[in-house]
CSV table of C-alpha atoms and ligand atoms in Angstrom, one decimal:
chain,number,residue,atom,x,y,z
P,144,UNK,CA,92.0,116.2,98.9
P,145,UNK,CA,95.1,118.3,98.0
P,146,UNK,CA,95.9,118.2,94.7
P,147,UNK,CA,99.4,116.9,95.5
P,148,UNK,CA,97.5,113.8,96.3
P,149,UNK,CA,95.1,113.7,92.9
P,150,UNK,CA,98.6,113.8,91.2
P,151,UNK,CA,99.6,110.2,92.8
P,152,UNK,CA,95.9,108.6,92.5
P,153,UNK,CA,95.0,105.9,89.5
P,154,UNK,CA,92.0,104.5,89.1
P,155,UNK,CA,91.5,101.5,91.5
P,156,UNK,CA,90.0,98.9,89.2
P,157,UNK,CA,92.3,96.1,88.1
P,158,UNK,CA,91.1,96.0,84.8
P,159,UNK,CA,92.3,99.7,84.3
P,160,UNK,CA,95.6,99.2,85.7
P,161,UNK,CA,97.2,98.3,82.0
P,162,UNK,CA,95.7,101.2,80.5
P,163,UNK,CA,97.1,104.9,80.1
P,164,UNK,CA,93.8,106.6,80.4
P,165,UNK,CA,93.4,105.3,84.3
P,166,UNK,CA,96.1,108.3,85.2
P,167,UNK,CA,95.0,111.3,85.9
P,168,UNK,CA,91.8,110.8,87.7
P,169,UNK,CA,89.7,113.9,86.2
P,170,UNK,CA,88.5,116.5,88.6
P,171,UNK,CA,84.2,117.0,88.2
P,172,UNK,CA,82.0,119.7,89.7
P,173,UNK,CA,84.9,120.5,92.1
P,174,UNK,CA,84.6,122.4,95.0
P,175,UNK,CA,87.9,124.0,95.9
P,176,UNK,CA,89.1,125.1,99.4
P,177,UNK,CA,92.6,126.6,99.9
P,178,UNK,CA,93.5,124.9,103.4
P,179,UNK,CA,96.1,127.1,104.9
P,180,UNK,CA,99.5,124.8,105.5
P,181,UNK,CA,103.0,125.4,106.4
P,182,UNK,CA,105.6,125.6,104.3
P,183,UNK,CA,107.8,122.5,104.1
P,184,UNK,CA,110.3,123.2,101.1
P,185,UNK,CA,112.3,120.3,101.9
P,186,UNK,CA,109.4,118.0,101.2
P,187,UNK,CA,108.6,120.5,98.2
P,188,UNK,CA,112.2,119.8,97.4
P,189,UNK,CA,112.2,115.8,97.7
P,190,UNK,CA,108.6,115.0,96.1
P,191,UNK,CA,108.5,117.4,92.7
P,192,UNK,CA,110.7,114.7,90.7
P,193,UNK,CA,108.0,112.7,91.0
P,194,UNK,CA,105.3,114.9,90.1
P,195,UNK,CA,103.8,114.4,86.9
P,196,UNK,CA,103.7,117.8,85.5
P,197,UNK,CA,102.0,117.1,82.4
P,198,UNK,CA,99.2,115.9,84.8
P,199,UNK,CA,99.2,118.5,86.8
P,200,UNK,CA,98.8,121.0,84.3
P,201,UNK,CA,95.4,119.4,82.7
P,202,UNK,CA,93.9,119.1,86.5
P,203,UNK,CA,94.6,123.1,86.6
P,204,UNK,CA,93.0,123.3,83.4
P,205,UNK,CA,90.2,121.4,84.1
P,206,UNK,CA,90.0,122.9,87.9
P,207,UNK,CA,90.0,126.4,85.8
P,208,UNK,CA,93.6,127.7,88.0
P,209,UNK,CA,95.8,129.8,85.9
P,210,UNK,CA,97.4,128.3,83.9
P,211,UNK,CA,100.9,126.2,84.4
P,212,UNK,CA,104.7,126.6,82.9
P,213,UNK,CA,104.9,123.8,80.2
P,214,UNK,CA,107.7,122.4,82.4
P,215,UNK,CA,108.5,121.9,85.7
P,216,UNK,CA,110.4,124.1,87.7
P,217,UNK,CA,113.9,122.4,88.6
P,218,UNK,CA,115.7,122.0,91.7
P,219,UNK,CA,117.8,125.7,90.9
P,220,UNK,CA,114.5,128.0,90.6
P,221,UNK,CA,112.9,126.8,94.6
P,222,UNK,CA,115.5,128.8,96.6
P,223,UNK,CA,116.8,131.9,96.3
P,224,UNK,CA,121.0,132.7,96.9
P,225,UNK,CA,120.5,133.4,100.4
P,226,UNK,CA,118.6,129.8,100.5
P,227,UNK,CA,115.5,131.2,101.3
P,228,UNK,CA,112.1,130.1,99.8
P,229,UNK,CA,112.1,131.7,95.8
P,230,UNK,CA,108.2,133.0,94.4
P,231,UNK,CA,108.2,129.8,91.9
P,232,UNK,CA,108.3,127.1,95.5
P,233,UNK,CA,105.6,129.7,97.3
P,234,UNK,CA,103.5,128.7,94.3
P,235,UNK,CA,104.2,125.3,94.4
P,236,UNK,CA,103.2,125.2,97.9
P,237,UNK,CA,100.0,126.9,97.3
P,238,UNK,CA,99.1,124.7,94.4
P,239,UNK,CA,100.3,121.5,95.6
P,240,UNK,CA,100.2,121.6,99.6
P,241,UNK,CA,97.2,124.2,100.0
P,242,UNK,CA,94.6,123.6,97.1
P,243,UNK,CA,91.9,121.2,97.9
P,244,UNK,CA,89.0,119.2,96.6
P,245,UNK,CA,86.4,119.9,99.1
P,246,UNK,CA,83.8,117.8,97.1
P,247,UNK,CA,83.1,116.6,93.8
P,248,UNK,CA,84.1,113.7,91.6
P,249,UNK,CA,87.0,112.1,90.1
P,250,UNK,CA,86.2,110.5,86.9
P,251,UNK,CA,88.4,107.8,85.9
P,252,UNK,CA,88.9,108.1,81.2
P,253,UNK,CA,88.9,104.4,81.0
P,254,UNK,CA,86.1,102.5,82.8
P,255,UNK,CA,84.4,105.9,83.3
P,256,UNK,CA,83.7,105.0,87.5
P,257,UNK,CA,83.8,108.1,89.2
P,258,UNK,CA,84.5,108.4,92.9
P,259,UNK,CA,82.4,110.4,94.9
P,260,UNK,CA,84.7,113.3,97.6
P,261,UNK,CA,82.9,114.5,100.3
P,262,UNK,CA,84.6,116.8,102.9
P,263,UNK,CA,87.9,116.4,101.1
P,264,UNK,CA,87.8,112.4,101.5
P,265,UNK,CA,87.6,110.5,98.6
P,266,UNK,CA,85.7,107.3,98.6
P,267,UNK,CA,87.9,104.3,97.0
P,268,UNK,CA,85.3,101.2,98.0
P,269,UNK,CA,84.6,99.7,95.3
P,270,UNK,CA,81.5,97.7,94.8
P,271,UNK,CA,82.7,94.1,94.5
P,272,UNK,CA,81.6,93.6,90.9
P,273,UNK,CA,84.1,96.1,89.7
P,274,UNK,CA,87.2,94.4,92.0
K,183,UNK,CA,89.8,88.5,125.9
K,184,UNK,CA,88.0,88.2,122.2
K,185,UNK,CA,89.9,89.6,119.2
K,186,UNK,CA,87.3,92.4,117.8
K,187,UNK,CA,88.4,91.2,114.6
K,188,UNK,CA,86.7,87.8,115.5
K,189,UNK,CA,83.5,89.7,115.6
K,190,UNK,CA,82.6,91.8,112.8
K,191,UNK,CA,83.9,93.1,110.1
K,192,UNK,CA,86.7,96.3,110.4
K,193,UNK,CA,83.9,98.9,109.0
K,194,UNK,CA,81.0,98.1,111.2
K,195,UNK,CA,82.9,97.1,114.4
K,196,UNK,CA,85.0,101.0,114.3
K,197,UNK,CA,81.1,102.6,114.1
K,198,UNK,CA,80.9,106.0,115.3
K,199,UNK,CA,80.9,105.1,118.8
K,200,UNK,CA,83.5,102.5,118.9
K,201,UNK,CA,85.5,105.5,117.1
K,202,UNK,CA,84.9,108.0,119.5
K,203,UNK,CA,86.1,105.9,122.6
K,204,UNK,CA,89.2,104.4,120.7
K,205,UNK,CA,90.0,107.8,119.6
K,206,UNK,CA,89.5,110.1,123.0
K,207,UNK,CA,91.2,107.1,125.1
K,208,UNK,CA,94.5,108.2,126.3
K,209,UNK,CA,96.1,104.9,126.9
K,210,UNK,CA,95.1,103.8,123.1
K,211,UNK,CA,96.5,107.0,122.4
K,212,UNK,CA,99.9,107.0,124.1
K,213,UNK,CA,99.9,103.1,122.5
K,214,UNK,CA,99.3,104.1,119.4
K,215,UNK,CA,102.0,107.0,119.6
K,216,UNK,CA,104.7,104.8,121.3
K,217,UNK,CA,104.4,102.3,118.1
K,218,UNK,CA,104.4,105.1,115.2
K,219,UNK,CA,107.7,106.4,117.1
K,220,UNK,CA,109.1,102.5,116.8
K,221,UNK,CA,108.0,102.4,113.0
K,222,UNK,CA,109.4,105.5,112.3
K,223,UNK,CA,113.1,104.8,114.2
K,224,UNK,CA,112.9,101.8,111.9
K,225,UNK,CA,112.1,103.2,108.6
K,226,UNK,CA,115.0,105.8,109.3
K,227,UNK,CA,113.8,108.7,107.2
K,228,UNK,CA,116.6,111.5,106.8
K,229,UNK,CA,114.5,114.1,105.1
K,230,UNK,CA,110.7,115.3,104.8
K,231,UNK,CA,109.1,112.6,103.3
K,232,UNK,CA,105.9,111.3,101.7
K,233,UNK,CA,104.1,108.1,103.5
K,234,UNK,CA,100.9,106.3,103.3
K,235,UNK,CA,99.5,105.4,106.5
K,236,UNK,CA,97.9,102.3,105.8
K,237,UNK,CA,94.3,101.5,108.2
K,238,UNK,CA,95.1,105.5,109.1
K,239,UNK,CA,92.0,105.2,111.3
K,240,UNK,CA,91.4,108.7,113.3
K,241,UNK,CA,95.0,109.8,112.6
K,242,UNK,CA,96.4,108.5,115.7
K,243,UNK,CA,99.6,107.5,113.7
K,244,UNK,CA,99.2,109.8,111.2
K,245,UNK,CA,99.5,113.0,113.7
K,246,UNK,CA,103.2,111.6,115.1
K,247,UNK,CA,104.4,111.4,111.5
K,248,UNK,CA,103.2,115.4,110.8
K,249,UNK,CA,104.8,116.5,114.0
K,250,UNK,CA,108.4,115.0,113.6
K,251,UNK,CA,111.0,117.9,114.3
K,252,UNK,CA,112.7,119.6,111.4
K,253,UNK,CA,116.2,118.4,113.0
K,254,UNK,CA,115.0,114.9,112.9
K,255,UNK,CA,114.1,114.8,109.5
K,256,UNK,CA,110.4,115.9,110.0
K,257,UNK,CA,107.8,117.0,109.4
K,258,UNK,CA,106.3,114.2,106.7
K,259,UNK,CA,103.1,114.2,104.4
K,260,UNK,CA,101.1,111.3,104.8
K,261,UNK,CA,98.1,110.2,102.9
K,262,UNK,CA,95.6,107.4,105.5
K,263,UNK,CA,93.7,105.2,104.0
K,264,UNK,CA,90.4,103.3,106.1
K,265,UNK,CA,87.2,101.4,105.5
K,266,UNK,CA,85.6,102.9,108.5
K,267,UNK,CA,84.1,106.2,107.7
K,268,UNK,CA,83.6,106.8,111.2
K,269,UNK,CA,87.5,106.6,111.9
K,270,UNK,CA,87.8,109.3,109.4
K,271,UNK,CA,85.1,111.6,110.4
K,272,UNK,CA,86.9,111.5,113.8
K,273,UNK,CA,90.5,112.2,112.2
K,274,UNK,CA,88.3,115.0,110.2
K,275,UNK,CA,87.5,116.4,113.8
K,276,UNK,CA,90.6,116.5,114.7
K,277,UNK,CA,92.1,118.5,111.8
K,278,UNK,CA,94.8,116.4,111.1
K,279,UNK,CA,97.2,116.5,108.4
K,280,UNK,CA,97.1,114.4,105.9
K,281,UNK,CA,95.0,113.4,103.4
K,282,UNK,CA,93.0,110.5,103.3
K,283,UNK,CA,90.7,108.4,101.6
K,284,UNK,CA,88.1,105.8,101.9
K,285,UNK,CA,89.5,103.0,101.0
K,286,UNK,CA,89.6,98.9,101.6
K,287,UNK,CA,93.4,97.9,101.7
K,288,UNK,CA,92.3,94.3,100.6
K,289,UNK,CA,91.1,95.9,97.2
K,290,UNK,CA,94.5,97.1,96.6
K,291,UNK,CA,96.5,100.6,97.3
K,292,UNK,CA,95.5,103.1,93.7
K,293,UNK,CA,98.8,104.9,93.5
K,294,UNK,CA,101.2,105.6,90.5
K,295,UNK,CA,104.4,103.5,91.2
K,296,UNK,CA,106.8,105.0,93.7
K,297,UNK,CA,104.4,107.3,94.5
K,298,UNK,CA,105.7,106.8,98.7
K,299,UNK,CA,109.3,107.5,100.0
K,300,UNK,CA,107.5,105.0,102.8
K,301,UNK,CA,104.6,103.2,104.5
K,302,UNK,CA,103.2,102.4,108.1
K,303,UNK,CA,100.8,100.5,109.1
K,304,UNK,CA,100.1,100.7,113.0
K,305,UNK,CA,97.8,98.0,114.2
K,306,UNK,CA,95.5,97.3,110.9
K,307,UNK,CA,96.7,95.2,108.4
K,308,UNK,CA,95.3,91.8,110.7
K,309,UNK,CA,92.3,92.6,109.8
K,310,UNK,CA,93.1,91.5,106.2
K,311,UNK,CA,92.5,87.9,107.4
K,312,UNK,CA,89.3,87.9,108.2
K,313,UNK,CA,87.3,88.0,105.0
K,314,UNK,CA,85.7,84.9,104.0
K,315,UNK,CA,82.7,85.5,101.8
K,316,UNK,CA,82.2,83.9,98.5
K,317,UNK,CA,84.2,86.0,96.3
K,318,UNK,CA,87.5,86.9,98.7
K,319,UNK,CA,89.9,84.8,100.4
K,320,UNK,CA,92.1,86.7,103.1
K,321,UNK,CA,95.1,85.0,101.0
K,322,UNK,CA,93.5,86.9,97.7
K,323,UNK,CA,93.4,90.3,99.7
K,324,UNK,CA,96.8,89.7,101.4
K,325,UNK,CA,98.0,89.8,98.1
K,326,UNK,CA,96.6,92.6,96.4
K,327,UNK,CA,97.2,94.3,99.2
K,328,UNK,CA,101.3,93.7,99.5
K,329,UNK,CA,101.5,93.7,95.4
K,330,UNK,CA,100.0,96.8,95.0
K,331,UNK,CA,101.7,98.5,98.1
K,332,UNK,CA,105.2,96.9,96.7
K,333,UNK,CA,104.1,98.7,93.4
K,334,UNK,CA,103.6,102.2,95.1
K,335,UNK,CA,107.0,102.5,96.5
K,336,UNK,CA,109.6,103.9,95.5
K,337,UNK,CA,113.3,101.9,94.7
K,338,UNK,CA,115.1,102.0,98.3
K,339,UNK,CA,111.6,102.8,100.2
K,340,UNK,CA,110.6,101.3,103.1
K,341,UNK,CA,107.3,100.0,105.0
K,342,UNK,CA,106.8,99.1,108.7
K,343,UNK,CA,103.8,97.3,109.6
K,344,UNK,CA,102.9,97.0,113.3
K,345,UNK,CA,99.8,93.7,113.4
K,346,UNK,CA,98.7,91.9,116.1
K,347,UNK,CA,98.1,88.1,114.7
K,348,UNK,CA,95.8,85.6,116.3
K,349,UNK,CA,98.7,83.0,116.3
K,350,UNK,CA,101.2,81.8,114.5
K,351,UNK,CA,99.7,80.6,111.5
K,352,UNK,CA,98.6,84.2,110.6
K,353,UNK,CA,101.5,85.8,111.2
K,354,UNK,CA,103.3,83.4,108.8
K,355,UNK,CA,100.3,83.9,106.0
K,356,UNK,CA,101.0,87.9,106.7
K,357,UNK,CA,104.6,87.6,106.1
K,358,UNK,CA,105.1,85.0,103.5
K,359,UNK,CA,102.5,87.5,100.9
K,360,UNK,CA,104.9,90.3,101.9
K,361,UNK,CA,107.4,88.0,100.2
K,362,UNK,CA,105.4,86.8,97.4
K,363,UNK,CA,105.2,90.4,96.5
K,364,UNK,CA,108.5,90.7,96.4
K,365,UNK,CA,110.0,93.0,99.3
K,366,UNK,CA,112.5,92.1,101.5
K,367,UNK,CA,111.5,90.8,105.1
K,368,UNK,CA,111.9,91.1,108.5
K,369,UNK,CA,110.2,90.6,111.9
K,370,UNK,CA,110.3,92.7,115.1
K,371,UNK,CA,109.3,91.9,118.6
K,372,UNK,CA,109.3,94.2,121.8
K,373,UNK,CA,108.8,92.7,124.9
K,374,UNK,CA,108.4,89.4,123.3
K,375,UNK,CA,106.4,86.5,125.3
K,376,UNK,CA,104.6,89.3,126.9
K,377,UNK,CA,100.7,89.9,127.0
K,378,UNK,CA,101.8,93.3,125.2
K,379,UNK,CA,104.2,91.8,122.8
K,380,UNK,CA,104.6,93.8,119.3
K,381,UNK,CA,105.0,92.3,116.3
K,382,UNK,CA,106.7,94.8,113.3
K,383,UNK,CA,107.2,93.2,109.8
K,384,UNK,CA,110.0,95.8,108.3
K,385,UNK,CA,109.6,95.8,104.6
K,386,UNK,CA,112.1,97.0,101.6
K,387,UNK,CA,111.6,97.0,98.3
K,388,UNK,CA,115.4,96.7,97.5
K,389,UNK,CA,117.7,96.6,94.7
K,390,UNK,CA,120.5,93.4,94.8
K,391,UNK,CA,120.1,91.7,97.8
K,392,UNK,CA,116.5,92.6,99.4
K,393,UNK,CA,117.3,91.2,102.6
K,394,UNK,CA,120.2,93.3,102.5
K,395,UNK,CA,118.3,96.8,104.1
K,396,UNK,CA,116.7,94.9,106.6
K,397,UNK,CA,119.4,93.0,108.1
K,398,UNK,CA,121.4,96.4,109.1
K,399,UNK,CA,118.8,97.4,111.5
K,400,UNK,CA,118.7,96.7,115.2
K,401,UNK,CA,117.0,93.4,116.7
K,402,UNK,CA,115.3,92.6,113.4
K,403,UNK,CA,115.4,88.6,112.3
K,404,UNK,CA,115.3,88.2,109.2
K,405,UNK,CA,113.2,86.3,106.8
K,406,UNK,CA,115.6,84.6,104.3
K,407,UNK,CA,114.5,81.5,102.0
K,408,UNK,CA,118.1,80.1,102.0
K,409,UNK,CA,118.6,80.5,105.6
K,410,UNK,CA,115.3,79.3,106.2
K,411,UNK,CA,115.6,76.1,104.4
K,412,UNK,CA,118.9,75.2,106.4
K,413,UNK,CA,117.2,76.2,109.5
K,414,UNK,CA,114.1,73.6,108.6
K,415,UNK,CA,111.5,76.5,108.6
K,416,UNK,CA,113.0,78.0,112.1
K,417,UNK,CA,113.5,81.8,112.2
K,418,UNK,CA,116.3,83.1,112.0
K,419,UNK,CA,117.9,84.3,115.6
K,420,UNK,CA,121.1,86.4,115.4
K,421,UNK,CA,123.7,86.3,118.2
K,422,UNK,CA,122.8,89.6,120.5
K,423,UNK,CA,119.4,89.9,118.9
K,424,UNK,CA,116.6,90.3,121.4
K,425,UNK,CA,115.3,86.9,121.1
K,426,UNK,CA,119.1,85.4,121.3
K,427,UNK,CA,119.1,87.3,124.5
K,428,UNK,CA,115.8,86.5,125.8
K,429,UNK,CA,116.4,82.8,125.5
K,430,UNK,CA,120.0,83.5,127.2
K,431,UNK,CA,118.0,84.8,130.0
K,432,UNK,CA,115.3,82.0,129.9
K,433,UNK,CA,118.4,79.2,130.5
K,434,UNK,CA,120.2,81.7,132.7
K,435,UNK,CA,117.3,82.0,135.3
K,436,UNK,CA,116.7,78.1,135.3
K,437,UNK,CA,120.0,77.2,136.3
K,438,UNK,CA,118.9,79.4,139.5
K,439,UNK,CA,121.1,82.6,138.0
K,440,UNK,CA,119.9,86.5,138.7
K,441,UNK,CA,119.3,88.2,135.7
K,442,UNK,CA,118.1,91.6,135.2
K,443,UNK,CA,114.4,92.1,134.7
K,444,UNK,CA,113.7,92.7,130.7
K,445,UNK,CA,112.1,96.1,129.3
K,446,UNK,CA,111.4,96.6,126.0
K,447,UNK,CA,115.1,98.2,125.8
K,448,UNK,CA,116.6,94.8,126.4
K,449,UNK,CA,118.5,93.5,123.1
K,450,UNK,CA,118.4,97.3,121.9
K,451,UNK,CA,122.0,99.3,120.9
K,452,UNK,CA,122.2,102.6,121.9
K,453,UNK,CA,120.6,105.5,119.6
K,454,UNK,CA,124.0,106.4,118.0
K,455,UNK,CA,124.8,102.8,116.6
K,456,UNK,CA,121.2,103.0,114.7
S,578,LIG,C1,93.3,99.8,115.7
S,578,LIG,S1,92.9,100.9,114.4
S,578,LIG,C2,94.4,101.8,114.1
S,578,LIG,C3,94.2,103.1,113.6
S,578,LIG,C4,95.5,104.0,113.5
S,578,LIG,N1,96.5,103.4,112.6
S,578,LIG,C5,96.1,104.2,114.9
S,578,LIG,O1,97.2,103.9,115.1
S,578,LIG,O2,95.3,104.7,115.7
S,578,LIG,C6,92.7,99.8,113.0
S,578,LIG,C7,92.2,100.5,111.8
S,578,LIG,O3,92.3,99.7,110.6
S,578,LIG,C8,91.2,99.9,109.8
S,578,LIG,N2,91.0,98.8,108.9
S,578,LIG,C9,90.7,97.5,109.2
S,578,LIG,N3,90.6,96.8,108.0
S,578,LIG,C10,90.8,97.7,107.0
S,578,LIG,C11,90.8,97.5,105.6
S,578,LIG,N4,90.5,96.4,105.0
S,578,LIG,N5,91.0,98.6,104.8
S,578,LIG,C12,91.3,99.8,105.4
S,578,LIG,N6,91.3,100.0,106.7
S,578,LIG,C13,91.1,98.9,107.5
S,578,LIG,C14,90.1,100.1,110.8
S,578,LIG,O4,89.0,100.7,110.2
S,578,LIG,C15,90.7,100.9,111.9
S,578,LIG,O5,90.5,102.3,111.7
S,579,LIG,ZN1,88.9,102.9,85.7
């Protein structure tokens, strides 16, 4: 699972829906995997508004990744004068696009279910109690 | 010809075999690809975008939305989600893409609101009505479903779900939760009253008036209550539409006229008028 995607996930319950500590899901024994990707800095470009960045730097915390700017990068710092891709959207690429969760666990803060990844797929079935 | 959805349930009928053939078969594949192009002409995305493929499966549909050209607004990210693990080891094989998850659509789509720029859904979401046990109702997972995908788009986004219903009555259950939800509707058919007729329902989630975004696009009805009510429950066929045309043709060819033979161009402006 790229971390992009970890960024977007809540937890699936309904009952945790309501509550703040549902978002983000937190990252256990992860195994990372950088998955080589090309770059697509349009698509950097159109999806980093809606990245919670706050979020994204506790996941790198907890993931132990260096550590993030407090804020996020705006639309200026991702390309250079002659348009071309700037250092700051290279990271972002790496990070977002190329960093995976191999396998591991994502705990949810509220309910405390955790969803099991295995080969970078996360499993979201829930048992039909917890619906 | 039984419906497999008539015969088990999505996550044991797409077992690893079933998988293996439906993904390695080239006329499911060129299908598969032919609707995911449709979907994606109607959603109409100008730039790179982010879309959840809904019942991904192997990646079938997934795959045409990675390999869009950079001149036509390409390539996306998608995130699949499916409740047949075989499906997914087979998209795993293949070294798709996108991301995907595990996941049973009738238990609700787990993502931030407007998380997606867009969603498809290429032959899955009939599935949704067949669950009976004692706790589900296809009507209860219809709408968690449509409320929670409503919830993960973003203002202006847009879905595009290709289903094959068992008959009328399903298809109207399908669409009228999409409405409960709250998006905007609209049905598609290619090569309608044909034994490969395709059913789209195009989706907005739309500021002002929600039919408004769907209404603009080619051969599209479109599902308004007011209309609806004036029509007594009759959909809604716009001159030059496809199905105006096909029942032109229909009354044409009884009165003993020629009349040209009907692709699944017929009804359908030319690419620049999109
Ligand atoms: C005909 S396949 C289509 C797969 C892919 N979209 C394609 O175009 O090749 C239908 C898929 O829907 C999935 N599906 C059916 N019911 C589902 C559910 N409740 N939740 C998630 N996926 C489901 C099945 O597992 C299967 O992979
Ligand atoms: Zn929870």
């Amino acid at each position: 699972m790229k971390l992009l995607t970890l960024n977007f996930l809540t937890c699936a319950r309904k009952a945790c829906k309501t509550s703040a500590a549902s978002f983000p899901l937190h990252p256990r024994e992860a195994e990372l995997e950088q998955v080589e990707l090309d770059m697509n800095p349009q698509f950097i470009r159109n999806v980093l508004p809606r990245v919670e960045w706050e979020a994204m730097r506790s996941i790198s915390q907890e993931l132990g990744l260096p550590s993030l700017p407090d804020t996020a990068p705006g639309p200026e710092e991702l390309a250079d004068a002659e348009g071309g891709p700037t250092q700051i959207l290279k990271d972002l690429h790496t990070l977002l696009m190329e960093t995976t969760i191999a396998s591991g666990k994502l705990l949810c803060a509220n309910c405390g279910h955790e969803y099991a990844i295995k080969e970078g797929i996360a499993n979201f079935l829930l048992p039909s109690h917890l619906v | 010809m039984s419906r497999p959805e008539d015969s088990l349930p999505p996550d044991l009928f797409y077992n690893d075999v079933e998988s293996r053939k439906y993904t390695t078969s080239s006329r499911i594949r060129n299908i598969q690809a032919d609707m995911t192009h449709r979907a994606l002409e109607l959603l109409d995305l100008q730039e790179p975008s982010f879309i959840l493929d809904v019942g991904c499966g192997s990646g079938l549909s997934g795959e045409i939305l990675s390999s869009v050209e950079e001149e036509d607004g390409g390539p996306h990210m998608w995130v699949g989600m499916d409740i047949s693990s075989s499906m997914l080891a087979q998209a795993l094989e293949r070294d798709v893409e996108g991301d995907m998850l595990l996941a049973d659509i009738g238990q609700g789509v787990a993502f931030r609101p407007g998380t997606f720029d867009a969603a498809i859904s290429i032959s899955a979401i009939q599935w949704l009505c067949n669950a009976e046990t004692s706790d589900v109702s296809p009507e209860g997972r219809l709408k968690r479903f449509f409320d929670s995908l409503y919830a993960s788009l973003k203002r202006g986004g847009k879905a595009v779900c290709q289903f094959y219903p068992k008959n009328a009555q399903q298809r109207s259950m399908i669409t009228n939760a999409a409405i409960k939800a709250g998006f905007g509707a609209g049905i598609l058919e290619d090569d309608p009253e044909t034994k490969s007729v395709k059913v789209y329902l195009v989706l907005s989630v739309g500021g002002g008036d929600v039919t408004g975004a769907v209404s603009g696009m080619q051969d599209v009805d479109v599902y308004d209550t007011r209309r609806k009510e004036r029509k007594r429950g009759k959909e809604f066929e716009k001159k030059g539409s496809k199905a105006w045309i096909m029942r032109k043709k229909g009354q044409m060819e009884a009165k003993g006229k020629v009349v040209k033979p009907s692709s699944k161009y017929t009804g359908r402006k030319r690419k620049t008028a999109f």
